[in-house]
PDB file of N, CA and C in Angstrom:
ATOM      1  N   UNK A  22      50.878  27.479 110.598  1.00 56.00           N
ATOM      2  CA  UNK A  22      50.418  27.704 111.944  1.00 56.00           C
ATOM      3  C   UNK A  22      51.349  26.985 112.915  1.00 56.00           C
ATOM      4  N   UNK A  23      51.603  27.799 114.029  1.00 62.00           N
ATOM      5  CA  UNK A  23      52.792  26.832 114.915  1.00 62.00           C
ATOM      6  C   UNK A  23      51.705  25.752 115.472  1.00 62.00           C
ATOM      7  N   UNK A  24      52.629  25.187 116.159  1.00 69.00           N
ATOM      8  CA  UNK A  24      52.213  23.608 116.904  1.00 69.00           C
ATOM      9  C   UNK A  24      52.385  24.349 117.992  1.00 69.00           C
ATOM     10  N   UNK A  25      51.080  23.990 118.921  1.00 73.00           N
ATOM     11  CA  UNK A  25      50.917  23.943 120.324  1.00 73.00           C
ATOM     12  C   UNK A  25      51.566  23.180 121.196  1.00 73.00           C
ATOM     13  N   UNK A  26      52.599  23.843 121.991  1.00 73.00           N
ATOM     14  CA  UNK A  26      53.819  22.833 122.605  1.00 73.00           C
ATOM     15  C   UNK A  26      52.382  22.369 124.172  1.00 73.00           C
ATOM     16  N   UNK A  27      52.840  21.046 124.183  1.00 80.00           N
ATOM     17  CA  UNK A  27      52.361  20.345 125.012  1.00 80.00           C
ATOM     18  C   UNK A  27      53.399  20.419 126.615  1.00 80.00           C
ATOM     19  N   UNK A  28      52.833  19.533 127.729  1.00 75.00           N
ATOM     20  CA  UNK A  28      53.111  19.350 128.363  1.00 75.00           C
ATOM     21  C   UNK A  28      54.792  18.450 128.570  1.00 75.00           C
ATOM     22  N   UNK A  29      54.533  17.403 127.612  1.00 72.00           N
ATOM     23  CA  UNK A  29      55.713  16.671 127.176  1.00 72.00           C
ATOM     24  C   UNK A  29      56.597  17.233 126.426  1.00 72.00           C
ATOM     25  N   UNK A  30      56.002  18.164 125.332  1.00 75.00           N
ATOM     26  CA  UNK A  30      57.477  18.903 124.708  1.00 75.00           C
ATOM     27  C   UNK A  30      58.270  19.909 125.669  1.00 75.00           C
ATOM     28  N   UNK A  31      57.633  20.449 126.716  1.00 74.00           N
ATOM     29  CA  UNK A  31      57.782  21.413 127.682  1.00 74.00           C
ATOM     30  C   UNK A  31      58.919  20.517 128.128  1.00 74.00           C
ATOM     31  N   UNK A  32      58.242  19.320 128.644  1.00 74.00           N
ATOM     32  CA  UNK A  32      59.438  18.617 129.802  1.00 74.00           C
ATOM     33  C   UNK A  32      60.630  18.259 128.899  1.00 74.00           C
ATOM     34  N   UNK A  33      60.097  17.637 127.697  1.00 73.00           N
ATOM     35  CA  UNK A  33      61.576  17.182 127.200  1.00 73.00           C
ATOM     36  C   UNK A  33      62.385  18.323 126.902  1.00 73.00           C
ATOM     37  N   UNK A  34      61.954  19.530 126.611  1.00 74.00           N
ATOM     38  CA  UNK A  34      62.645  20.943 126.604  1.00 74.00           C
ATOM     39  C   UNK A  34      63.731  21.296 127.263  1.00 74.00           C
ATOM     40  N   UNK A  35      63.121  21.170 128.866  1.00 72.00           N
ATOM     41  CA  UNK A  35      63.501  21.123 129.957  1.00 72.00           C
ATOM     42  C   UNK A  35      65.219  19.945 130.278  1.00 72.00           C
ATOM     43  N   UNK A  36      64.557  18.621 129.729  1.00 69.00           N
ATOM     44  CA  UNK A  36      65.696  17.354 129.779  1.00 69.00           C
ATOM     45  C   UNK A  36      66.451  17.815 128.803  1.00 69.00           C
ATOM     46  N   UNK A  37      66.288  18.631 127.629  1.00 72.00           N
ATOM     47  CA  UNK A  37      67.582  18.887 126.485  1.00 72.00           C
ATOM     48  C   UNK A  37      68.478  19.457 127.959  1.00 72.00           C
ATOM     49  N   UNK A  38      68.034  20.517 128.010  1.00 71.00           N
ATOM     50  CA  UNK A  38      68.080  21.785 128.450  1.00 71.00           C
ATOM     51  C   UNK A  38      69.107  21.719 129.678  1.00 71.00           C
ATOM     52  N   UNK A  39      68.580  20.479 130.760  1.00 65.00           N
ATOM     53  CA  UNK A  39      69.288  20.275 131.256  1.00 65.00           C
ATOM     54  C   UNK A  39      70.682  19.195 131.240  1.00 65.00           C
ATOM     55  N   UNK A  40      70.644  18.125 130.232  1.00 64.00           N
ATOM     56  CA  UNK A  40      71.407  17.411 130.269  1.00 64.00           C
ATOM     57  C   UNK A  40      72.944  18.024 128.659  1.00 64.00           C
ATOM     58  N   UNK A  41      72.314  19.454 128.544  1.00 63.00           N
ATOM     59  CA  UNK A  41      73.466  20.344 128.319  1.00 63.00           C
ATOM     60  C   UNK A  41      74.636  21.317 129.157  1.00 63.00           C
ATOM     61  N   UNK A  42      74.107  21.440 130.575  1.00 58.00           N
ATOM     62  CA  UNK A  42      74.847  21.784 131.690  1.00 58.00           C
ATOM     63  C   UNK A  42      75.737  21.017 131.629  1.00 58.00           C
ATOM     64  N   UNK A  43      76.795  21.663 132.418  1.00 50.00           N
ATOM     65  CA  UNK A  43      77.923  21.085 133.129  1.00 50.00           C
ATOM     66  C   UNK A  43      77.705  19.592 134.231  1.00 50.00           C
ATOM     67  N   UNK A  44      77.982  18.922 134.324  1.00 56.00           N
ATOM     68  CA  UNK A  44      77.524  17.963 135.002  1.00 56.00           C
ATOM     69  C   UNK A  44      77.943  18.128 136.478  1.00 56.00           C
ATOM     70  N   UNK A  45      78.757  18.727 137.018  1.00 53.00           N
ATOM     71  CA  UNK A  45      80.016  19.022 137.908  1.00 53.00           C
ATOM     72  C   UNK A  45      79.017  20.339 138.877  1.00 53.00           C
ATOM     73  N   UNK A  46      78.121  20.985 138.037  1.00 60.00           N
ATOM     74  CA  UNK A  46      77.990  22.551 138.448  1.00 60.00           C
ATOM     75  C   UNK A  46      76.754  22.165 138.715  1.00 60.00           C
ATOM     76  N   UNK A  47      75.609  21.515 137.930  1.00 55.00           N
ATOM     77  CA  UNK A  47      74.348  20.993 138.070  1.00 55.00           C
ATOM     78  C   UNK A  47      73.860  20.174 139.760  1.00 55.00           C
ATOM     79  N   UNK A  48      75.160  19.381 139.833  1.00 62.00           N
ATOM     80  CA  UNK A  48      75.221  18.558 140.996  1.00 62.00           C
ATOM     81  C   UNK A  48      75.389  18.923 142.265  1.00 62.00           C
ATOM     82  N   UNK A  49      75.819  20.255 142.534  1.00 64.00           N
ATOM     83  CA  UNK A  49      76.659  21.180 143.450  1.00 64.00           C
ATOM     84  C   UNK A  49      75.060  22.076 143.708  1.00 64.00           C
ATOM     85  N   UNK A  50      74.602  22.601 142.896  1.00 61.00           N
ATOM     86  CA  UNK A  50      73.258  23.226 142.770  1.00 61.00           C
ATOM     87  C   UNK A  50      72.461  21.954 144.179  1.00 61.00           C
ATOM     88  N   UNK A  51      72.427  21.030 142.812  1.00 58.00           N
ATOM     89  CA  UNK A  51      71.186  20.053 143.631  1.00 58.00           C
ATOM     90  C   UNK A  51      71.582  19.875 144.696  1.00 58.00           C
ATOM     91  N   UNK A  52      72.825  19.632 145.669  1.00 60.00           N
ATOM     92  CA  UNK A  52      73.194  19.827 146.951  1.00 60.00           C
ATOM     93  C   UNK A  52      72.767  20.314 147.745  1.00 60.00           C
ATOM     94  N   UNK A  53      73.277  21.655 147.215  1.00 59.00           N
ATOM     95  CA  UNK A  53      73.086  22.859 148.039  1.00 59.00           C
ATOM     96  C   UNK A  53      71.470  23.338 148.297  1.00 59.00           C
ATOM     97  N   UNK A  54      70.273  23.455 147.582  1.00 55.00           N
ATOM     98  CA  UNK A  54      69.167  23.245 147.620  1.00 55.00           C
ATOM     99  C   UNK A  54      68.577  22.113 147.892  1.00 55.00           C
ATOM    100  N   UNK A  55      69.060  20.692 148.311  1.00 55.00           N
ATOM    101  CA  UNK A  55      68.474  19.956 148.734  1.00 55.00           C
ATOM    102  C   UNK A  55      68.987  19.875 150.436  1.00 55.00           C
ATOM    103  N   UNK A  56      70.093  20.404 150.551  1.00 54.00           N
ATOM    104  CA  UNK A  56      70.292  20.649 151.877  1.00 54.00           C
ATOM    105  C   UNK A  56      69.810  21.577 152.765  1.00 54.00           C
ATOM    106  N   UNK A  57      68.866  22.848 152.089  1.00 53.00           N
ATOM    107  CA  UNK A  57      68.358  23.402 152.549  1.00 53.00           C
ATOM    108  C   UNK A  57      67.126  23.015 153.117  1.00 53.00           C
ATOM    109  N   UNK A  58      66.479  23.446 154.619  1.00 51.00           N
ATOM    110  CA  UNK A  58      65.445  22.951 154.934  1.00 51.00           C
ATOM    111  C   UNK A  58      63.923  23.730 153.986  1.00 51.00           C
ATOM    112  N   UNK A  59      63.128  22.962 154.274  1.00 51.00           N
ATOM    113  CA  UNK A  59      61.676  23.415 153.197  1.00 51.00           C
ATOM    114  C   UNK A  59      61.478  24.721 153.090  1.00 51.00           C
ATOM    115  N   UNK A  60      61.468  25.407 154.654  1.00 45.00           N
ATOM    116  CA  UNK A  60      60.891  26.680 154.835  1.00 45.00           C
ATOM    117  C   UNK A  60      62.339  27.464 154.069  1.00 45.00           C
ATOM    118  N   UNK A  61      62.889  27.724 153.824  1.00 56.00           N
ATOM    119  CA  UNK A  61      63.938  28.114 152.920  1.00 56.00           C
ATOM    120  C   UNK A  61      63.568  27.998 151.430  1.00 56.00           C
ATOM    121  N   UNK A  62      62.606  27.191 150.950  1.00 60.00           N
ATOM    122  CA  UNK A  62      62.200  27.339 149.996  1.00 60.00           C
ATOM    123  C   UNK A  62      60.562  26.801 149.520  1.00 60.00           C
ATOM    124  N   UNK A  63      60.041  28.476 149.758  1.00 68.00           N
ATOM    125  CA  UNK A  63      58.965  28.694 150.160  1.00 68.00           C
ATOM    126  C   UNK A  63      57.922  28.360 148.892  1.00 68.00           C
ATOM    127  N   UNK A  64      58.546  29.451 147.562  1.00 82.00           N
ATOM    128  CA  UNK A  64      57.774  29.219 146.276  1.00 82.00           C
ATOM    129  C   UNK A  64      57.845  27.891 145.328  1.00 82.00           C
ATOM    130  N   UNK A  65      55.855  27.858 145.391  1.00 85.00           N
ATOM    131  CA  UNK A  65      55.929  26.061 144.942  1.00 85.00           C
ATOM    132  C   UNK A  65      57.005  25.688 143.632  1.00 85.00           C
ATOM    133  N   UNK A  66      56.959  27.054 142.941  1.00 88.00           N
ATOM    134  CA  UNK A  66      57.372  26.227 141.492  1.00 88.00           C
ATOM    135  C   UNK A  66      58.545  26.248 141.969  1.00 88.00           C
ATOM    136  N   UNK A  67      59.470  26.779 142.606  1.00 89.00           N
ATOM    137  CA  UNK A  67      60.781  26.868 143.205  1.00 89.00           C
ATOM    138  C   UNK A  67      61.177  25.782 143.265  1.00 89.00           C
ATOM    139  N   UNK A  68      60.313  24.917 144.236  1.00 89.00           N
ATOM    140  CA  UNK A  68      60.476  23.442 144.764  1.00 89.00           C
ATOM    141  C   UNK A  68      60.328  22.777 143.630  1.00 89.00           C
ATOM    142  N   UNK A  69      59.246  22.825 142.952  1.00 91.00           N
ATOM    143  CA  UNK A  69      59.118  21.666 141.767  1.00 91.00           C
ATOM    144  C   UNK A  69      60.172  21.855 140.817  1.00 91.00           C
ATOM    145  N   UNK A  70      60.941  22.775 140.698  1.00 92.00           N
ATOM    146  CA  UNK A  70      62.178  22.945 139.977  1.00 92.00           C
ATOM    147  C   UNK A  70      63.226  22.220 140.500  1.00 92.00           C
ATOM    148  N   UNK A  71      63.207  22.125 141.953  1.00 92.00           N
ATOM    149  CA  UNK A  71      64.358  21.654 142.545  1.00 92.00           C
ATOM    150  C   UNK A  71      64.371  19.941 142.731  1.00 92.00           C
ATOM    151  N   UNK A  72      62.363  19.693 142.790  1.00 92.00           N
ATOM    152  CA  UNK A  72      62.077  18.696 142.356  1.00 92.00           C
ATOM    153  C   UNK A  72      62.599  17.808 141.364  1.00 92.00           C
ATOM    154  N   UNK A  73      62.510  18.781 140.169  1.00 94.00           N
ATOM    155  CA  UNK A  73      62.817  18.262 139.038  1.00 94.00           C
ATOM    156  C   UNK A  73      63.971  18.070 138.957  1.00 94.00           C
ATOM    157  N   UNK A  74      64.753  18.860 139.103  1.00 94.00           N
ATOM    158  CA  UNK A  74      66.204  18.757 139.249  1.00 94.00           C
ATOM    159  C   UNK A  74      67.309  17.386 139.776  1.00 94.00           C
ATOM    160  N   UNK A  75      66.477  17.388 141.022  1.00 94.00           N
ATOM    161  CA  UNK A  75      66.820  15.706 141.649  1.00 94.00           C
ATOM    162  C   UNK A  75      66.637  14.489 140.785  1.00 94.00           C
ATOM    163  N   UNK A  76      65.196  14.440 140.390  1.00 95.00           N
ATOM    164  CA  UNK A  76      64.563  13.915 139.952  1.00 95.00           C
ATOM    165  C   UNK A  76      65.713  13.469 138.631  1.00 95.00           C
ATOM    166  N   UNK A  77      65.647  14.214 138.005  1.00 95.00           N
ATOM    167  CA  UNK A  77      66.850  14.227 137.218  1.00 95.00           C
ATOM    168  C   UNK A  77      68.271  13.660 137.221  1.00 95.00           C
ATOM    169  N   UNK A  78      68.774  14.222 138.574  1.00 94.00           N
ATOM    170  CA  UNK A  78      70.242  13.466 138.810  1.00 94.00           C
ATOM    171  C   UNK A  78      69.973  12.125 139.039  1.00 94.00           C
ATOM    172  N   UNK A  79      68.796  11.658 139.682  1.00 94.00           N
ATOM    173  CA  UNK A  79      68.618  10.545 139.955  1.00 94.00           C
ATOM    174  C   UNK A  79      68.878   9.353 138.903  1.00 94.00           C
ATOM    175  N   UNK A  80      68.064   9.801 137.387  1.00 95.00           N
ATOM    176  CA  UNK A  80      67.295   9.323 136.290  1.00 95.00           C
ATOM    177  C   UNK A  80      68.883   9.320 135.681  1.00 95.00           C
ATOM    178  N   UNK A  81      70.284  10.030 135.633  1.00 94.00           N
ATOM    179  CA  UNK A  81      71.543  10.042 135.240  1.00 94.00           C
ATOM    180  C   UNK A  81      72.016   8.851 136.353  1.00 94.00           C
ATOM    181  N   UNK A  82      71.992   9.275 137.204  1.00 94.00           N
ATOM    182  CA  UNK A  82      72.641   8.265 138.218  1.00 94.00           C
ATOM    183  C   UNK A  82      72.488   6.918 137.865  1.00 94.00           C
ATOM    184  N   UNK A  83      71.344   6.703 137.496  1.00 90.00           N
ATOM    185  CA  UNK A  83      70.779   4.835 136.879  1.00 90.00           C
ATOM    186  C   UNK A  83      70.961   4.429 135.621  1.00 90.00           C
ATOM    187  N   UNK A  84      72.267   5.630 135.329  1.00 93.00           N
ATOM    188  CA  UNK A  84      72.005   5.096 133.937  1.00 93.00           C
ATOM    189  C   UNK A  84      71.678   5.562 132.763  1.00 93.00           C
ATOM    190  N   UNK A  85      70.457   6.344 133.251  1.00 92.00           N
ATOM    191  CA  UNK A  85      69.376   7.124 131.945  1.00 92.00           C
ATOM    192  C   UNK A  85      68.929   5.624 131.619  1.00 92.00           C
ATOM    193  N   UNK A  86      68.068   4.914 132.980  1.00 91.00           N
ATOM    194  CA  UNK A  86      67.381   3.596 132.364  1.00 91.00           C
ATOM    195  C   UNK A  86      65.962   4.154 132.187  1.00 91.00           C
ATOM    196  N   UNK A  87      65.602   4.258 131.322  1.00 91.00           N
ATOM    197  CA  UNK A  87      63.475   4.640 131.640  1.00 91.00           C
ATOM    198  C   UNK A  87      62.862   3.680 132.342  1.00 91.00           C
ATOM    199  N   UNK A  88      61.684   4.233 132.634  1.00 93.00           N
ATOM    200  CA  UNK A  88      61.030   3.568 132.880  1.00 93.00           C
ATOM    201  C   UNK A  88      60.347   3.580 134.592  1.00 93.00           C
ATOM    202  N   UNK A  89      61.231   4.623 135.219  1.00 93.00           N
ATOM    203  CA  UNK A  89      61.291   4.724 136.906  1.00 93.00           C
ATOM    204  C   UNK A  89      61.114   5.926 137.404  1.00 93.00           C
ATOM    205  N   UNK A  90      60.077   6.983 135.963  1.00 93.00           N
ATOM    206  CA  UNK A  90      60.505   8.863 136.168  1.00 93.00           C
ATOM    207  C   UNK A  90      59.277   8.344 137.449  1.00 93.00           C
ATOM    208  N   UNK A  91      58.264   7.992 137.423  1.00 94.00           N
ATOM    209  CA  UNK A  91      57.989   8.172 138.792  1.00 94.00           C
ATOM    210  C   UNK A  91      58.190   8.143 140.104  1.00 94.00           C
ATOM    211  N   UNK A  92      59.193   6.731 140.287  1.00 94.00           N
ATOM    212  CA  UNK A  92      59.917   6.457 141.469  1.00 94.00           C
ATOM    213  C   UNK A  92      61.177   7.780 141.905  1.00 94.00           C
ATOM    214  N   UNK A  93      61.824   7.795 140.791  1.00 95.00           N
ATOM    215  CA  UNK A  93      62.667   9.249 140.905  1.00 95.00           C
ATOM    216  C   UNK A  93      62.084  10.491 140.721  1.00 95.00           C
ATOM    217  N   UNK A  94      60.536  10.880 140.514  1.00 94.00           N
ATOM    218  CA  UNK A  94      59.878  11.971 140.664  1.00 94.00           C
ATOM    219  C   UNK A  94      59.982  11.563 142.456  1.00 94.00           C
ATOM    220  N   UNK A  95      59.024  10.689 142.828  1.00 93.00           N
ATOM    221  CA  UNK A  95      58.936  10.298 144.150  1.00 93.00           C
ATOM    222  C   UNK A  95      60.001  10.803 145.641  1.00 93.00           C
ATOM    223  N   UNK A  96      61.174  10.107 144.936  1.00 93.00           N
ATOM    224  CA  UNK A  96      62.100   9.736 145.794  1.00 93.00           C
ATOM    225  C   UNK A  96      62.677  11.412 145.795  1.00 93.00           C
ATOM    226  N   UNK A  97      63.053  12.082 144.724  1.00 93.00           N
ATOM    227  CA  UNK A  97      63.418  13.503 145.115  1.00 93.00           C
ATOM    228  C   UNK A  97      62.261  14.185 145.074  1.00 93.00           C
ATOM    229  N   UNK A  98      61.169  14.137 145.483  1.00 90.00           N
ATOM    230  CA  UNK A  98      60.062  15.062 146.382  1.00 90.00           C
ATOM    231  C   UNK A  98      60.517  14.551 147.728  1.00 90.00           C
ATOM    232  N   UNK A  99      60.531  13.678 148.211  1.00 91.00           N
ATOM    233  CA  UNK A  99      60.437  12.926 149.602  1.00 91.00           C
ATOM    234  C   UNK A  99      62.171  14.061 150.297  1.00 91.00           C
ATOM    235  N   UNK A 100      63.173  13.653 149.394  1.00 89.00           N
ATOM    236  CA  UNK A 100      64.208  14.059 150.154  1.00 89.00           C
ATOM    237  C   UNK A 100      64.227  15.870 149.812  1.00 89.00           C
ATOM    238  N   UNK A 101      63.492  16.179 148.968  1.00 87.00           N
ATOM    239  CA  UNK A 101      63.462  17.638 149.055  1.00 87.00           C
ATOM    240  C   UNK A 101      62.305  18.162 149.893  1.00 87.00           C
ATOM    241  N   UNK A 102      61.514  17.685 150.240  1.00 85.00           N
ATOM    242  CA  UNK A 102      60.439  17.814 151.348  1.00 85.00           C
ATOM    243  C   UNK A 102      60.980  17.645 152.708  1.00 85.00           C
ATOM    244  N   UNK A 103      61.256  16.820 153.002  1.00 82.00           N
ATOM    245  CA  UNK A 103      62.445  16.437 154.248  1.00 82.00           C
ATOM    246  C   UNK A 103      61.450  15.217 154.499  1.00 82.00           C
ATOM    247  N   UNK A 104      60.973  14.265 153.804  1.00 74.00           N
ATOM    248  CA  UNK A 104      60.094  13.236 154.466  1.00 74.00           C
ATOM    249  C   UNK A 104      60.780  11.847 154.075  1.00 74.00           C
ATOM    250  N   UNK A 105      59.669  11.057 154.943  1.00 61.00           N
ATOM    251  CA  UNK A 105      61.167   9.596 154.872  1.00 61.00           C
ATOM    252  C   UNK A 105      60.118   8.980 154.274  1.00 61.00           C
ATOM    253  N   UNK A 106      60.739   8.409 152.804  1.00 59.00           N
ATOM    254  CA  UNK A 106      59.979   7.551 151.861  1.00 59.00           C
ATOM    255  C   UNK A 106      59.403   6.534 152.017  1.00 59.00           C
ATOM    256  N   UNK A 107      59.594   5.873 153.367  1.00 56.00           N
ATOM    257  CA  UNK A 107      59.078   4.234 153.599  1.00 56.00           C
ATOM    258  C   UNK A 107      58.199   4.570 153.925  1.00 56.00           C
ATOM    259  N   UNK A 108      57.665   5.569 154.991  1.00 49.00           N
ATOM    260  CA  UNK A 108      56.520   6.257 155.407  1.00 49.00           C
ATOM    261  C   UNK A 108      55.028   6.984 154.592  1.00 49.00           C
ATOM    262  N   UNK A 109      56.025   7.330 153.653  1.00 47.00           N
ATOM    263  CA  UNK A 109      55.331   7.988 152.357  1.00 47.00           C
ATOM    264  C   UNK A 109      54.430   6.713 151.719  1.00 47.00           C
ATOM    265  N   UNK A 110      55.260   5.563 151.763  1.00 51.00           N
ATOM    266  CA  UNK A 110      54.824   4.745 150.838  1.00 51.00           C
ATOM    267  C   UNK A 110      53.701   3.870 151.837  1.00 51.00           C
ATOM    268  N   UNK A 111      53.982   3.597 152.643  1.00 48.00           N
ATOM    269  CA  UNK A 111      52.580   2.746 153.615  1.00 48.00           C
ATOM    270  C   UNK A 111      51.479   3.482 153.739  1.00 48.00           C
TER     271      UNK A 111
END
């Protein structure tokens, strides 16, 4: 009988998935969609993709230290939303 993929095998799916891209081409993406304003990207899962995506470069950027997927979930919602994080956080 197969195994019921969970929520976590989904995501780590997702982290193979992405940290097999090009690193160069991935980054250029997240740019270009994070420079776009919100109303430009209307469909939720759209965003939570693009979410994720940040979220992601972020989690490379540090390293690949664990331990901070929330702060870097956080921090690329805030700059893909167009909102200013200090605000978010009070």
């Amino acid at each position: 009988m197969a195994k019921k993929r969970t929520k976590a095998d989904k995501l780590q799916r997702n982290v193979e998935r992405l940290a097999t891209r090009d690193d160069a081409h991935r980054e250029s993406q997240i740019n270009d969609k994070r420079s776009e304003p919100i109303s430009k990207i209307p469909d939720p899962t759209e965003r939570e993709e693009q979410i994720r995506l940040r979220a992601y470069a972020l989690y490379e950027a540090r390293g690949r230290e664990d331990g901070h997927d929330l702060d870097d979930w956080l921090r690329a919602e805030a700059e893909i939303m167009g909102t200013n994080i200090e605000a978010a956080a009070a």
